[in-house]
């Protein structure tokens, strides 16, 4: 069991989630974060902290694609434990459909 970061994080990347995780299991891509499923202790603290409501428990149906993406990217992206500034246009991308197809990139972020 783990929580996963889903599509609406892309280009919103608010990073409020990283501040509350007790085990620092968030990893940073260029325009989204993911959770390492083997490190997450399933505490649920991060879920209500995300302004974009992008964090979901993997027990929810239909999240297989996102669980795989979180697991794959957490292996190559750097760890992030401190909130940075969200993108200036984050609000404009909140809820935009098709963000994965249009904007997902495997490029890593900078990490802490
Ligand atoms: Fe971290 Fe808990 Fe969120 Fe898992 S559910 S990513 S352990 S805050
Ligand atoms: Fe993304 Fe939400 Fe965290 S937008 S960076 S999962 S606070």
Coordinates of N, CA, C and O in Angstrom, one line a residue, residues 5-96:
X5 N 1.2 10.0 -6.6 CA 1.0 11.3 -7.2 C 0.4 11.1 -8.6 O 0.9 10.3 -9.4
X6 N -0.7 11.8 -8.9 CA -1.4 11.6 -10.1 C -1.3 12.8 -11.1 O -0.6 13.8 -10.7
X7 N -2.0 12.7 -12.2 CA -1.9 13.7 -13.3 C -1.9 15.2 -12.9 O -1.2 16.0 -13.5
X8 N -2.8 15.5 -12.0 CA -3.0 17.0 -11.8 C -1.8 17.6 -11.1 O -1.7 18.9 -11.1
X9 N -0.8 16.9 -10.7 CA 0.4 17.5 -10.2 C 1.2 18.1 -11.3 O 1.9 19.1 -11.1
X10 N 1.1 17.6 -12.5 CA 1.9 18.0 -13.6 C 1.7 19.5 -13.9 O 0.5 20.0 -14.1
X11 N 2.7 20.3 -13.9 CA 2.8 21.7 -14.1 C 2.0 22.5 -13.0 O 1.9 23.7 -13.1
X12 N 1.5 21.9 -11.9 CA 1.1 22.6 -10.7 C 2.2 22.5 -9.7 O 2.7 23.6 -9.2
X13 N 2.7 21.3 -9.4 CA 3.9 21.1 -8.6 C 4.0 22.1 -7.4 O 5.0 22.9 -7.3
X14 N 3.0 22.1 -6.6 CA 2.9 23.0 -5.5 C 4.0 22.7 -4.4 O 4.4 23.6 -3.6
X15 N 4.3 21.4 -4.2 CA 5.3 21.0 -3.3 C 4.9 21.1 -1.8 O 5.8 21.0 -0.9
X16 N 3.7 21.4 -1.5 CA 3.3 21.4 0.0 C 3.4 20.0 0.6 O 3.7 19.9 1.8
X17 N 3.3 19.0 -0.3 CA 3.4 17.6 0.2 C 4.7 17.3 0.8 O 4.7 16.5 1.8
X18 N 5.8 17.8 0.3 CA 7.1 17.3 0.8 C 7.4 17.7 2.2 O 8.1 17.0 2.9
X19 N 6.8 18.8 2.6 CA 7.0 19.3 4.0 C 6.4 18.4 5.1 O 6.9 18.4 6.2
X20 N 5.4 17.7 4.7 CA 4.7 16.9 5.8 C 5.1 15.4 5.8 O 4.7 14.7 6.7
X21 N 5.8 15.0 4.8 CA 6.0 13.5 4.7 C 7.1 13.1 5.8 O 8.2 13.6 5.8
X22 N 6.7 12.2 6.7 CA 7.6 11.8 7.8 C 8.8 11.0 7.3 O 9.7 10.8 8.1
X23 N 8.7 10.4 6.1 CA 9.8 9.6 5.7 C 10.5 10.1 4.4 O 11.3 9.4 3.8
X24 N 10.2 11.3 4.0 CA 10.9 12.0 2.9 C 10.9 11.1 1.7 O 12.0 10.9 1.1
X25 N 9.8 10.7 1.2 CA 9.8 9.7 0.1 C 9.3 10.4 -1.2 O 8.8 9.7 -2.1
X26 N 9.4 11.7 -1.3 CA 9.0 12.4 -2.6 C 10.3 12.6 -3.4 O 11.4 12.8 -2.9
X27 N 10.1 12.4 -4.7 CA 11.2 12.6 -5.7 C 10.7 13.6 -6.8 O 9.6 13.6 -7.2
X28 N 11.7 14.4 -7.2 CA 11.3 15.5 -8.1 C 11.7 15.4 -9.5 O 12.9 15.2 -9.9
X29 N 10.7 15.5 -10.4 CA 10.9 15.6 -11.8 C 10.8 17.1 -12.2 O 10.6 18.0 -11.3
X30 N 11.0 17.4 -13.5 CA 11.1 18.8 -13.9 C 9.7 19.5 -13.6 O 9.8 20.7 -13.2
X31 N 8.6 18.8 -13.8 CA 7.3 19.5 -13.6 C 6.3 18.8 -12.7 O 5.2 19.2 -12.7
X32 N 6.8 17.7 -12.0 CA 5.9 17.0 -11.1 C 6.7 16.3 -10.1 O 7.9 16.1 -10.3
X33 N 6.1 15.8 -9.0 CA 6.8 15.0 -8.0 C 6.1 13.6 -8.1 O 5.0 13.4 -8.6
X34 N 6.9 12.6 -7.6 CA 6.3 11.3 -7.4 C 6.7 10.8 -6.0 O 7.5 11.3 -5.3
X35 N 5.9 9.7 -5.6 CA 6.2 9.1 -4.3 C 6.9 7.7 -4.5 O 6.4 7.0 -5.4
X36 N 7.9 7.4 -3.8 CA 8.5 6.1 -3.9 C 7.6 5.1 -3.2 O 7.5 5.1 -1.9
X37 N 7.0 4.2 -3.9 CA 6.0 3.3 -3.3 C 6.6 2.3 -2.2 O 5.9 1.8 -1.4
X38 N 7.9 2.0 -2.3 CA 8.5 1.1 -1.3 C 8.9 1.9 0.0 O 9.2 1.3 1.0
X39 N 8.9 3.2 -0.1 CA 9.3 4.0 1.1 C 8.1 4.6 1.8 O 8.2 4.9 3.0
X40 N 7.0 4.9 1.1 CA 5.8 5.4 1.6 C 5.3 4.5 2.7 O 5.1 3.3 2.5
X41 N 5.0 5.1 3.9 CA 4.4 4.2 5.0 C 2.9 4.4 5.1 O 2.3 3.9 6.0
X42 N 2.3 5.0 4.0 CA 0.8 4.9 3.9 C 0.1 5.7 5.0 O -1.0 5.4 5.4
X43 N 0.8 6.8 5.5 CA 0.2 7.5 6.6 C -0.9 8.4 6.2 O -1.8 8.8 7.0
X44 N -0.9 8.8 4.9 CA -2.0 9.7 4.4 C -1.9 11.1 4.7 O -2.8 11.9 4.3
X45 N -0.9 11.6 5.4 CA -0.8 13.0 5.8 C -0.7 13.9 4.6 O -1.2 15.0 4.7
X46 N 0.0 13.5 3.6 CA 0.2 14.4 2.4 C -1.1 14.6 1.6 O -1.2 15.7 0.9
X47 N -2.0 13.7 1.6 CA -3.2 13.8 0.7 C -3.9 15.1 0.8 O -4.2 15.8 -0.2
X48 N -4.3 15.5 2.0 CA -5.1 16.7 2.1 C -4.3 18.0 2.0 O -4.8 19.1 1.8
X49 N -2.9 17.9 2.0 CA -2.1 19.0 1.8 C -1.9 19.5 0.4 O -1.5 20.6 0.2
X50 N -2.3 18.7 -0.6 CA -2.1 19.0 -2.0 C -3.2 19.9 -2.5 O -4.3 19.5 -2.6
X51 N -2.9 21.2 -2.8 CA -3.9 22.1 -3.3 C -4.5 21.6 -4.6 O -5.6 22.0 -5.0
X52 N -3.8 20.8 -5.4 CA -4.3 20.3 -6.6 C -5.0 19.0 -6.5 O -5.5 18.4 -7.5
X53 N -5.1 18.5 -5.3 CA -5.8 17.2 -5.0 C -5.2 16.1 -5.9 O -5.9 15.3 -6.5
X54 N -3.9 16.1 -6.1 CA -3.2 15.1 -7.0 C -2.8 13.9 -6.3 O -2.3 12.9 -6.9
X55 N -2.8 13.8 -4.9 CA -2.3 12.6 -4.2 C -3.5 11.7 -3.8 O -4.5 12.2 -3.2
X56 N -3.4 10.5 -4.2 CA -4.4 9.5 -4.0 C -3.9 8.2 -3.4 O -2.7 7.8 -3.7
X57 N -4.7 7.5 -2.6 CA -4.2 6.2 -2.1 C -4.3 5.2 -3.3 O -5.2 5.2 -4.1
X58 N -3.3 4.3 -3.4 CA -3.3 3.4 -4.5 C -4.5 2.3 -4.5 O -4.7 1.6 -5.4
X59 N -5.2 2.3 -3.3 CA -6.4 1.5 -3.2 C -7.5 1.9 -4.1 O -8.4 1.2 -4.5
X60 N -7.5 3.2 -4.5 CA -8.5 3.7 -5.4 C -8.4 3.0 -6.8 O -7.3 2.8 -7.3
X61 N -9.5 2.7 -7.4 CA -9.4 2.0 -8.7 C -8.9 3.0 -9.8 O -9.0 4.2 -9.7
X62 N -8.3 2.4 -10.8 CA -7.8 3.1 -12.0 C -6.5 3.9 -11.9 O -6.2 4.7 -12.8
X63 N -5.8 3.6 -10.9 CA -4.5 4.3 -10.7 C -3.3 3.5 -11.1 O -2.2 3.9 -10.8
X64 N -3.5 2.4 -11.8 CA -2.3 1.5 -12.1 C -1.2 2.3 -12.9 O 0.0 2.1 -12.6
X65 N -1.7 3.1 -13.8 CA -0.7 3.8 -14.6 C 0.2 4.7 -13.8 O 1.4 4.9 -13.9
X66 N -0.5 5.3 -12.8 CA 0.2 6.3 -11.9 C 1.1 5.6 -10.9 O 2.2 6.1 -10.6
X67 N 0.7 4.5 -10.4 CA 1.5 3.7 -9.5 C 2.8 3.3 -10.2 O 3.9 3.4 -9.7
X68 N 2.7 2.8 -11.5 CA 3.9 2.4 -12.2 C 4.8 3.6 -12.5 O 6.0 3.6 -12.3
X69 N 4.2 4.8 -12.9 CA 5.0 6.0 -13.1 C 5.7 6.4 -11.9 O 6.9 6.8 -11.9
X70 N 5.0 6.4 -10.7 CA 5.6 6.8 -9.5 C 6.8 5.9 -9.2 O 7.9 6.3 -8.8
X71 N 6.6 4.6 -9.3 CA 7.7 3.6 -9.0 C 8.8 3.8 -10.0 O 10.0 3.8 -9.5
X72 N 8.6 4.0 -11.3 CA 9.6 4.1 -12.2 C 10.4 5.4 -12.1 O 11.7 5.4 -12.0
X73 N 9.7 6.5 -11.9 CA 10.4 7.8 -11.8 C 11.2 8.0 -10.5 O 12.2 8.6 -10.4
X74 N 10.6 7.4 -9.4 CA 11.3 7.5 -8.1 C 12.7 6.9 -8.1 O 13.6 7.3 -7.3
X75 N 12.9 6.0 -9.1 CA 14.2 5.4 -9.2 C 15.2 6.3 -9.8 O 16.4 6.1 -9.6
X76 N 14.8 7.2 -10.7 CA 15.8 8.1 -11.4 C 15.7 9.5 -11.0 O 16.7 10.2 -11.3
X77 N 14.7 10.0 -10.4 CA 14.6 11.4 -10.0 C 15.2 11.6 -8.6 O 15.2 10.7 -7.7
X78 N 15.7 12.8 -8.3 CA 16.3 13.1 -7.0 C 15.3 13.3 -5.9 O 14.2 13.7 -6.2
X79 N 15.7 13.0 -4.7 CA 14.9 13.2 -3.5 C 14.6 14.7 -3.2 O 15.5 15.5 -3.5
X80 N 13.4 15.0 -2.8 CA 13.2 16.4 -2.4 C 12.5 16.4 -1.0 O 11.5 15.6 -0.8
X81 N 12.9 17.2 -0.1 CA 12.4 17.2 1.3 C 11.9 18.6 1.7 O 11.3 18.7 2.7
X82 N 12.3 19.6 0.9 CA 11.9 21.0 1.2 C 11.1 21.6 0.1 O 11.5 21.5 -1.0
X83 N 10.1 22.3 0.5 CA 9.2 23.0 -0.4 C 10.0 24.1 -1.1 O 10.7 24.9 -0.4
X84 N 9.8 24.2 -2.4 CA 10.3 25.4 -3.1 C 9.2 26.2 -3.7 O 8.0 25.8 -3.5
X85 N 9.4 27.3 -4.4 CA 8.3 28.0 -5.0 C 7.6 27.2 -6.1 O 8.3 26.6 -7.0
X86 N 6.3 27.2 -6.1 CA 5.6 26.6 -7.2 C 5.8 27.4 -8.4 O 6.1 28.5 -8.4
X87 N 5.5 26.7 -9.6 CA 5.6 27.5 -10.8 C 4.7 28.7 -10.8 O 3.6 28.6 -10.3
X88 N 5.0 29.8 -11.4 CA 4.2 31.0 -11.3 C 2.8 30.8 -12.0 O 1.9 31.5 -11.6
X89 N 2.8 29.9 -12.9 CA 1.5 29.7 -13.6 C 0.8 28.4 -13.2 O -0.1 27.9 -13.9
X90 N 1.1 28.0 -12.0 CA 0.6 26.7 -11.4 C -1.0 26.7 -11.5 O -1.6 25.7 -11.9
X91 N -1.5 27.8 -11.0 CA -3.0 27.9 -11.0 C -3.7 27.7 -12.3 O -4.7 27.1 -12.4
X92 N -3.0 28.2 -13.4 CA -3.6 28.1 -14.7 C -3.7 26.7 -15.2 O -4.5 26.3 -16.0
X93 N -2.9 25.8 -14.6 CA -2.9 24.4 -15.1 C -3.7 23.5 -14.2 O -3.8 22.3 -14.5
X94 N -4.2 24.0 -13.1 CA -5.0 23.2 -12.2 C -6.2 22.7 -12.9 O -7.1 23.5 -13.3
X95 N -6.4 21.4 -13.0 CA -7.6 20.8 -13.6 C -7.6 20.7 -15.1 O -8.5 20.2 -15.7
X96 N -6.5 21.2 -15.8 CA -6.5 21.1 -17.2 C -6.4 19.6 -17.6 O -5.6 18.9 -17.1

